Tab-separated table of C-alpha atoms in Angstrom:
chain	number	residue	atom	x	y	z
F	45	MET	CA	163.264	53.130	68.454
F	46	LEU	CA	164.894	56.321	69.760
F	47	GLU	CA	162.153	58.395	68.148
F	48	ALA	CA	159.480	56.274	69.804
F	49	ARG	CA	161.136	56.669	73.204
F	50	ARG	CA	161.348	60.437	72.705
F	51	HIS	CA	157.654	60.642	71.870
F	52	ALA	CA	156.815	58.501	74.889
F	53	ALA	CA	158.865	60.734	77.187
F	54	GLU	CA	157.268	63.876	75.772
F	55	SER	CA	153.825	62.371	76.211
F	56	ALA	CA	154.572	61.459	79.807
F	57	HIS	CA	155.886	64.962	80.545
F	58	THR	CA	152.845	66.522	78.899
F	59	GLY	CA	150.592	64.315	81.009
F	60	VAL	CA	152.317	65.383	84.217
F	61	VAL	CA	152.057	69.065	83.286
F	62	LEU	CA	148.418	68.670	82.292
F	63	ALA	CA	147.630	66.858	85.540
F	64	ALA	CA	149.333	69.617	87.513
F	65	VAL	CA	147.408	72.293	85.630
F	66	LEU	CA	144.127	70.496	86.193
F	67	ALA	CA	144.940	69.819	89.855
F	68	ALA	CA	145.994	73.393	90.673
F	69	PRO	CA	142.451	74.783	90.952
F	70	ALA	CA	141.433	71.829	93.091
F	71	LEU	CA	144.404	72.342	95.404
F	72	ALA	CA	143.682	76.050	95.584
F	73	ALA	CA	140.056	75.318	96.400
F	74	LEU	CA	141.049	72.869	99.124
F	75	THR	CA	143.495	75.401	100.564
F	76	ALA	CA	140.827	78.101	100.533
F	77	LEU	CA	138.329	75.771	102.184
F	78	GLY	CA	140.860	74.847	104.853
F	79	ALA	CA	141.632	78.502	105.525
F	80	ALA	CA	137.932	79.332	105.702
F	81	ALA	CA	137.301	76.468	108.117
F	82	LEU	CA	140.202	77.545	110.330
F	83	GLY	CA	139.067	81.164	110.344
F	84	THR	CA	135.480	80.188	111.097
F	85	ALA	CA	136.543	77.921	113.962
F	86	PHE	CA	138.599	80.773	115.415
F	87	LEU	CA	135.688	83.217	115.270
F	88	ARG	CA	133.240	80.720	116.737
F	89	GLY	CA	135.654	80.100	119.588
F	90	VAL	CA	135.809	83.824	120.332
F	91	VAL	CA	132.044	84.291	120.617
F	92	THR	CA	130.977	80.927	122.081
F	93	PRO	CA	130.943	80.580	125.888
F	94	PRO	CA	133.255	77.652	126.698
F	95	SER	CA	131.703	74.442	127.987
F	96	ARG	CA	135.073	73.033	129.093
F	97	ARG	CA	138.306	74.757	130.084
F	98	ALA	CA	141.839	73.769	129.170
F	99	GLN	CA	143.550	71.897	132.015
F	100	ASP	CA	147.063	73.142	131.281
F	101	VAL	CA	148.587	73.161	134.789
F	102	ARG	CA	150.178	69.973	136.149
F	103	VAL	CA	150.523	69.228	139.862
F	104	LEU	CA	153.867	67.544	140.576
F	105	ALA	CA	153.742	67.202	144.359
F	106	VAL	CA	151.465	68.074	147.262
F	107	ARG	CA	152.873	68.517	150.786
F	108	PRO	CA	149.952	69.616	152.984
F	109	GLU	CA	151.913	69.041	156.187
F	110	VAL	CA	154.178	71.977	155.280
F	111	HIS	CA	151.573	73.852	153.186
F	112	GLU	CA	153.478	73.494	149.901
F	113	ILE	CA	152.621	72.487	146.362
F	114	GLU	CA	154.876	71.850	143.360
F	115	LEU	CA	153.584	72.791	139.925
F	116	ALA	CA	155.088	72.378	136.486
F	117	ALA	CA	156.865	75.630	135.661
F	118	SER	CA	155.180	78.059	133.283
F	119	VAL	CA	154.690	81.786	132.920
F	120	ASP	CA	151.404	81.511	134.827
F	121	THR	CA	152.593	79.305	137.689
F	122	ALA	CA	155.637	81.510	138.357
F	123	VAL	CA	153.792	84.818	138.792
F	124	ARG	CA	153.842	86.810	142.008
F	125	GLY	CA	150.847	86.815	144.298
F	126	GLY	CA	148.177	84.243	145.012
F	127	PHE	CA	145.591	82.692	142.733
F	128	SER	CA	143.054	79.890	142.425
F	129	LEU	CA	143.813	76.399	141.122
F	130	TRP	CA	140.765	74.639	139.697
F	131	PHE	CA	141.304	70.922	139.160
F	132	ASP	CA	139.258	67.819	138.293
F	133	GLN	CA	137.475	69.726	135.500
F	134	GLY	CA	136.537	72.521	137.890
F	135	ARG	CA	135.057	70.284	140.560
F	136	GLY	CA	138.078	70.813	142.824
F	137	HIS	CA	139.499	74.105	144.068
F	138	ALA	CA	142.614	75.102	145.997
F	139	ARG	CA	144.066	78.466	146.963
F	140	ILE	CA	147.670	78.955	145.935
F	141	GLY	CA	149.899	81.429	147.740
F	142	ARG	CA	153.239	83.085	147.159
F	143	LEU	CA	156.148	81.683	145.179
F	144	LEU	CA	158.672	79.931	147.440
F	145	ALA	CA	161.230	78.422	145.063
F	146	THR	CA	161.912	77.560	141.449
F	147	GLY	CA	163.824	74.666	139.949
F	148	ARG	CA	164.244	72.823	136.682
F	149	GLY	CA	160.768	72.608	135.222
F	150	ARG	CA	158.980	73.196	138.519
F	151	VAL	CA	157.927	75.854	140.990
F	152	VAL	CA	157.163	75.542	144.702
F	153	ARG	CA	154.360	77.684	146.105
F	154	GLU	CA	152.420	78.038	149.312
F	155	LEU	CA	149.385	75.785	149.472
F	156	GLY	CA	146.400	77.382	151.130
F	157	GLN	CA	142.989	75.925	151.766
F	158	VAL	CA	141.692	73.128	149.527
F	159	ASP	CA	138.017	74.072	149.413
F	160	ARG	CA	136.739	71.284	147.198
F	161	GLY	CA	137.961	67.896	146.046
F	162	THR	CA	141.149	65.993	146.841
F	163	LEU	CA	144.372	67.441	145.443
F	164	ARG	CA	146.891	64.770	144.432
F	165	PRO	CA	150.165	64.627	142.469
F	166	GLY	CA	149.440	64.180	138.781
F	167	ALA	CA	146.272	66.244	138.874
F	168	ARG	CA	145.734	68.700	136.052
F	169	GLY	CA	143.954	72.004	136.353
F	170	ARG	CA	143.758	75.648	135.394
F	171	LEU	CA	144.542	78.918	137.123
F	172	ASN	CA	142.648	82.146	137.518
F	173	GLY	CA	143.009	85.266	139.601
F	174	TRP	CA	140.084	84.660	141.929
F	175	LEU	CA	140.917	84.648	145.605
F	176	LEU	CA	137.363	85.042	146.901
F	177	LEU	CA	134.793	82.445	145.912
F	178	SER	CA	131.690	84.099	147.322
F	179	PRO	CA	130.559	87.549	148.461
F	180	ARG	CA	130.586	86.302	152.054
F	181	GLU	CA	134.363	86.013	151.908
F	182	THR	CA	134.685	89.782	151.470
F	183	GLY	CA	133.547	90.203	155.077
F	184	LEU	CA	131.221	92.990	153.928
F	185	PRO	CA	127.442	93.114	154.312
F	186	PHE	CA	125.624	92.327	151.070
F	187	THR	CA	122.258	91.320	149.683
F	188	ALA	CA	121.318	89.187	146.695
F	189	GLU	CA	119.420	91.204	144.105
F	190	GLU	CA	117.919	90.779	140.649
F	191	VAL	CA	118.329	93.351	137.894
F	192	PRO	CA	115.516	93.376	135.300
F	193	THR	CA	117.084	93.022	131.831
F	194	GLN	CA	115.943	92.452	128.265
F	195	PHE	CA	115.937	88.672	128.723
F	196	GLY	CA	114.855	88.400	132.348
F	197	ALA	CA	116.126	88.889	135.877
F	198	ALA	CA	119.939	88.926	136.127
F	199	PRO	CA	121.412	88.002	139.536
F	200	ALA	CA	123.507	90.647	141.291
F	201	TRP	CA	125.129	91.317	144.653
F	202	LEU	CA	124.637	94.645	146.379
F	203	PHE	CA	127.245	95.848	148.886
F	204	PRO	CA	125.795	98.929	150.632
F	205	ALA	CA	128.245	101.611	151.675
F	206	GLY	CA	126.305	102.681	154.726
F	207	GLY	CA	125.353	106.245	155.422
F	208	GLU	CA	123.714	108.464	152.847
F	209	GLY	CA	126.223	108.243	150.003
F	210	ASP	CA	124.730	108.384	146.526
F	211	VAL	CA	127.825	107.321	144.555
F	212	TRP	CA	127.643	103.739	143.310
F	213	ALA	CA	130.096	101.442	141.553
F	214	ILE	CA	128.784	98.843	139.103
F	215	HIS	CA	131.273	95.998	138.648
F	216	VAL	CA	131.387	94.051	135.361
F	217	HIS	CA	133.357	90.823	134.993
F	218	GLY	CA	135.158	89.581	131.898
F	219	ARG	CA	134.706	86.927	129.242
F	220	ALA	CA	134.309	83.271	130.250
F	221	THR	CA	134.116	84.110	133.939
F	222	THR	CA	131.503	85.230	136.459
F	223	ARG	CA	130.837	87.848	139.134
F	224	GLU	CA	133.334	86.355	141.572
F	225	GLU	CA	136.165	87.739	139.431
F	226	THR	CA	135.463	91.266	140.662
F	227	LEU	CA	135.265	90.540	144.398
F	228	ARG	CA	138.985	91.244	144.878
F	229	GLY	CA	138.348	94.917	144.305
F	230	MET	CA	135.377	95.301	146.606
F	231	ALA	CA	137.242	96.450	149.731
F	232	ALA	CA	138.778	99.504	148.046
F	233	PHE	CA	135.414	100.798	146.848
F	234	HIS	CA	133.811	100.073	150.218
F	235	ARG	CA	136.507	102.030	152.080
F	236	ALA	CA	135.955	104.898	149.661
F	237	GLY	CA	132.298	104.979	150.654
F	238	LEU	CA	130.744	103.691	147.428
F	239	THR	CA	127.844	101.276	147.271
F	240	SER	CA	128.832	98.431	144.938
F	241	LEU	CA	126.565	96.467	142.612
F	242	VAL	CA	128.206	93.335	141.180
F	243	VAL	CA	126.242	92.312	138.102
F	244	SER	CA	125.839	89.423	135.704
F	245	TYR	CA	125.050	89.773	132.010
F	246	ARG	CA	123.696	87.734	129.120
F	247	ASN	CA	125.433	84.432	128.323
F	248	ASP	CA	127.753	84.492	131.342
F	249	GLY	CA	126.155	81.428	132.933
F	250	ASP	CA	124.367	83.389	135.686
F	251	ALA	CA	122.151	85.839	133.805
F	252	PRO	CA	119.498	84.770	131.279
F	253	SER	CA	120.972	83.922	127.886
F	254	SER	CA	120.247	85.714	124.646
F	255	PRO	CA	118.527	83.609	121.943
F	256	ASP	CA	121.821	83.018	120.101
F	257	ARG	CA	123.744	82.125	123.306
F	258	ARG	CA	126.801	83.931	121.956
F	259	TYR	CA	129.041	86.731	123.193
F	260	ALA	CA	128.871	89.973	121.236
F	261	LEU	CA	132.080	91.390	122.789
F	262	GLY	CA	130.212	94.338	124.293
F	263	GLU	CA	128.076	95.161	121.272
F	264	THR	CA	124.910	93.914	123.010
F	265	GLU	CA	126.008	93.162	126.584
F	266	TRP	CA	126.124	96.873	127.398
F	267	ARG	CA	122.311	96.848	127.477
F	268	ASP	CA	122.413	94.732	130.636
F	269	ILE	CA	124.740	97.268	132.273
F	270	ASP	CA	122.377	100.014	131.165
F	271	ALA	CA	119.655	98.087	133.005
F	272	ALA	CA	121.904	97.956	136.082
F	273	ILE	CA	122.317	101.747	135.932
F	274	ARG	CA	118.529	102.123	135.954
F	275	PHE	CA	118.334	99.707	138.895
F	276	ALA	CA	120.909	101.760	140.806
F	277	GLU	CA	119.119	105.012	139.994
F	278	ARG	CA	115.853	103.633	141.380
F	279	ARG	CA	117.723	102.734	144.578
F	280	GLY	CA	119.080	106.249	145.022
F	281	ALA	CA	122.299	106.420	142.984
F	282	ARG	CA	123.035	109.872	141.585
F	283	ARG	CA	126.572	109.278	140.318
F	284	ILE	CA	127.879	105.957	139.057
F	285	VAL	CA	131.387	104.609	138.485
F	286	LEU	CA	131.513	101.692	136.037
F	287	VAL	CA	134.215	99.123	136.822
F	288	GLY	CA	135.162	96.656	134.078
F	289	TRP	CA	137.574	93.731	133.961
F	290	SER	CA	138.952	92.515	130.591
F	291	MET	CA	135.941	92.144	128.249
F	292	GLY	CA	133.984	93.830	131.026
F	293	GLY	CA	136.049	96.902	130.173
F	294	ALA	CA	134.824	96.771	126.576
F	295	ILE	CA	131.248	96.396	127.824
F	296	VAL	CA	131.654	99.359	130.179
F	297	LEU	CA	133.069	101.547	127.414
F	298	GLN	CA	130.137	100.753	125.135
F	299	THR	CA	127.787	101.595	128.004
F	300	ALA	CA	129.511	104.945	128.531
F	301	LEU	CA	129.076	105.796	124.848
F	302	ARG	CA	125.580	104.442	124.263
F	303	SER	CA	123.515	104.418	127.458
F	304	SER	CA	120.524	106.737	127.578
F	305	ARG	CA	121.415	107.228	131.270
F	306	ARG	CA	125.061	108.075	130.613
F	307	GLY	CA	124.536	111.413	132.323
F	308	LEU	CA	124.722	109.492	135.603
F	309	ILE	CA	128.100	107.964	134.748
F	310	ALA	CA	130.810	109.862	136.629
F	311	GLY	CA	133.860	107.749	135.772
F	312	LEU	CA	135.278	104.427	134.593
F	313	VAL	CA	137.788	102.118	136.281
F	314	LEU	CA	139.122	99.471	133.893
F	315	ASP	CA	141.380	96.522	134.779
F	316	SER	CA	143.187	94.897	131.810
F	317	PRO	CA	140.485	96.203	129.455
F	318	VAL	CA	139.868	95.420	125.811
F	319	ILE	CA	140.196	98.840	124.178
F	320	ASP	CA	140.548	97.633	120.569
F	321	TRP	CA	139.205	94.163	119.777
F	322	ARG	CA	141.170	93.897	116.540
F	323	VAL	CA	144.488	94.165	118.386
F	324	THR	CA	143.326	91.693	121.025
F	325	LEU	CA	142.011	89.144	118.527
F	326	ARG	CA	145.146	89.328	116.394
F	327	LYS	CA	147.073	88.494	119.561
F	328	GLN	CA	144.698	85.628	120.293
F	329	ALA	CA	145.147	84.315	116.772
F	330	ARG	CA	148.924	84.234	117.228
F	331	LEU	CA	148.542	82.400	120.536
F	332	ASN	CA	146.370	79.846	118.734
F	333	ARG	CA	148.862	79.606	115.843
F	334	ILE	CA	146.412	80.967	113.302
F	335	PRO	CA	148.392	82.336	110.312
F	336	ALA	CA	148.211	86.123	110.155
F	337	PRO	CA	146.544	86.265	106.683
F	338	ILE	CA	143.786	83.901	107.835
F	339	ALA	CA	143.295	85.906	111.041
F	340	ALA	CA	143.052	89.129	109.046
F	341	LEU	CA	140.408	87.644	106.747
F	342	ALA	CA	138.490	86.262	109.724
F	343	LEU	CA	138.401	89.635	111.485
F	344	THR	CA	137.281	91.334	108.283
F	345	ALA	CA	134.561	88.721	107.828
F	346	MET	CA	133.395	89.129	111.426
F	347	GLN	CA	132.331	92.691	110.640
F	348	ARG	CA	130.139	91.682	107.695
F	349	PRO	CA	126.428	91.005	108.258
F	350	TRP	CA	126.695	87.553	106.653
F	351	SER	CA	129.256	86.447	109.268
F	352	ALA	CA	126.452	85.779	111.748
F	353	ALA	CA	125.648	82.626	109.783
F	354	LEU	CA	129.202	81.410	110.441
F	355	THR	CA	129.458	82.324	114.120
F	356	GLY	CA	125.919	81.520	115.208
F	357	GLN	CA	125.366	85.094	116.397
F	358	SER	CA	122.138	86.958	115.841
F	359	SER	CA	124.105	89.812	114.250
F	360	HIS	CA	127.667	90.698	113.306
F	361	VAL	CA	130.139	92.556	115.535
F	362	PRO	CA	131.402	95.923	114.168
F	363	LEU	CA	134.932	95.657	115.538
F	364	ALA	CA	136.193	98.861	113.909
F	365	ALA	CA	133.374	100.889	115.468
F	366	MET	CA	134.328	99.494	118.894
F	367	ASP	CA	137.912	100.808	118.734
F	368	LEU	CA	138.073	103.272	121.621
F	369	VAL	CA	141.414	104.682	120.518
F	370	GLU	CA	139.740	105.849	117.316
F	371	ARG	CA	136.738	107.064	119.306
F	372	ALA	CA	138.730	108.613	122.147
F	373	GLY	CA	137.280	112.034	121.361
F	374	GLU	CA	133.825	110.777	122.353
F	375	LEU	CA	134.797	110.076	125.960
F	376	THR	CA	133.303	112.589	128.370
F	377	VAL	CA	134.116	111.167	131.826
F	378	PRO	CA	137.419	110.446	133.597
F	379	VAL	CA	138.921	106.988	133.132
F	380	LEU	CA	141.400	105.054	135.262
F	381	LEU	CA	143.209	102.343	133.286
F	382	LEU	CA	145.097	99.580	135.102
F	383	HIS	CA	147.122	97.316	132.801
F	384	SER	CA	150.246	95.156	132.902
F	385	VAL	CA	152.802	95.701	130.160
F	386	ASP	CA	153.339	91.936	129.862
F	387	ASP	CA	149.645	91.076	129.428
F	388	ASP	CA	149.810	88.308	126.821
F	389	PHE	CA	146.036	87.942	126.516
F	390	VAL	CA	144.831	91.530	126.079
F	391	PRO	CA	147.837	93.643	125.034
F	392	SER	CA	148.397	96.902	126.892
F	393	GLY	CA	149.220	98.873	123.724
F	394	PRO	CA	145.676	100.170	123.130
F	395	SER	CA	145.393	101.249	126.781
F	396	GLU	CA	148.624	103.195	126.396
F	397	ALA	CA	147.370	104.698	123.124
F	398	LEU	CA	144.074	105.751	124.703
F	399	ALA	CA	145.888	107.420	127.597
F	400	ALA	CA	148.103	109.276	125.124
F	401	ALA	CA	145.088	110.349	123.053
F	402	ARG	CA	143.133	111.754	126.029
F	403	PRO	CA	145.553	112.860	128.756
F	404	ASP	CA	142.871	115.277	129.952
F	405	LEU	CA	140.566	112.427	130.980
F	406	VAL	CA	142.519	109.172	131.040
F	407	GLU	CA	145.016	108.124	133.701
F	408	LEU	CA	147.069	104.963	133.134
F	409	VAL	CA	148.722	102.938	135.894
F	410	LEU	CA	151.082	100.349	134.416
F	411	PHE	CA	152.024	97.155	136.235
F	412	HIS	CA	154.992	94.940	135.359
F	413	GLY	CA	154.909	91.155	135.458
F	414	ALA	CA	151.270	90.918	136.547
F	415	GLY	CA	149.811	89.310	133.417
F	416	HIS	CA	146.114	89.501	132.603
F	417	THR	CA	143.595	90.574	135.282
F	418	ARG	CA	146.004	89.575	138.053
F	419	LEU	CA	147.114	93.095	138.857
F	420	TRP	CA	145.449	93.063	142.256
F	421	ASN	CA	147.031	89.676	143.008
F	422	ASP	CA	150.454	90.962	141.996
F	423	ASP	CA	150.369	94.205	143.986
F	424	PRO	CA	147.146	94.749	145.940
F	425	ALA	CA	148.547	97.847	147.639
F	426	LEU	CA	149.240	99.559	144.300
F	427	TRP	CA	145.882	98.515	142.856
F	428	GLU	CA	143.848	99.666	145.836
F	429	SER	CA	145.767	102.877	146.480
F	430	SER	CA	145.489	103.845	142.797
F	431	VAL	CA	141.728	103.315	142.830
F	432	GLU	CA	141.138	105.081	146.153
F	433	ARG	CA	143.321	108.075	145.226
F	434	TRP	CA	141.646	108.396	141.818
F	435	LEU	CA	138.174	108.325	143.366
F	436	ALA	CA	139.150	110.895	146.010
F	437	GLU	CA	140.718	113.280	143.489
F	438	ARG	CA	137.472	113.307	141.516
F	439	ALA	CA	135.248	113.781	144.565
F	440	LEU	CA	133.759	110.332	144.048
F	441	SER	CA	134.717	108.965	147.450
F	442	ARG	CA	133.640	109.822	150.971
F	443	SER	CA	136.965	111.578	151.673
F	444	GLY	CA	137.006	113.272	148.281
F	445	SER	CA	133.485	114.596	148.712
F	446	SER	CA	134.356	115.961	152.159
F	447	ALA	CA	137.476	117.647	150.818
F	448	ARG	CA	135.522	119.219	147.964
F	449	LYS	CA	133.027	120.692	150.433
């Protein structure tokens, strides 16, 4: 009897071990498939223009009679300076002013104009740094233009400087936003005497889309900025300053390296720019709670030609070749970098590294507590004075040109 029980126990143990051995490859395969799916979803999210935006800001109270609004406290709602609150899935818009008070789980801010919709307690929305919703709000004369590009006519706004100045600025917005993002900076360039061209580019919702309807992180978008340079040249531009915000900075840098008309480019002004996509995307992966090994594999895969089948792109994105710290030696024009050290979306480290690598050409102005692309909102005087001084020192402004003569 004891012998029979022993044999039964051994058989049961052997069965468990055998089952585990047989199951291990299946579990490993499932784990690998899960990791691949997670990595693919992350990459597709990076290159796919969003159809809906996260509504991660909660309105707690609205007091229009005293021009106040209470918002649930967060890093974004407690920043200095004004911003836009988009609510009701973007159908509503309100202008939010300075921070008045903070309390447990809430902040009180100035409530400016509610341009669209009805703002009520309980509403959810999202924030961005826009303060001007149309070129008319700049108070500057402008015309609507169309820039001929590879895929058709791309809408643009032209702000003439007046006079006979031949220095132009071409303004390039960032990922998942549109031309209005750049309007905050228009006054500084106008005072400096530059004509400004505010452009759209493929897949941004304004310009014609590419066949794949995907972002290429600057790898292809630069061609539309190259087209804008040609447009400006036909209109009389002889020197051009490229101005890029966030991903627009990456696009501008690719234009400076690759444009056949780069001889016209006299300088770059970059606000919160992507200098090294690998650093930025690793940060994005952490924010999205993607395990580091999966993120690393995804970024490696993104640079392989076969990755286009996963992302829906027409071709892969060579992230390593777009690292401007590694390619700093190829820069030939002066660069003004504006970045906040606490930028939790596009880290400032690569901007600092680029400035250290090319102190002869690159000037870095660091902000503190401004976040991502809200530097102007945080300290408009510092932003505008930095830009105007930099332009003047390089004889790219009306005053700088006069001083040089």
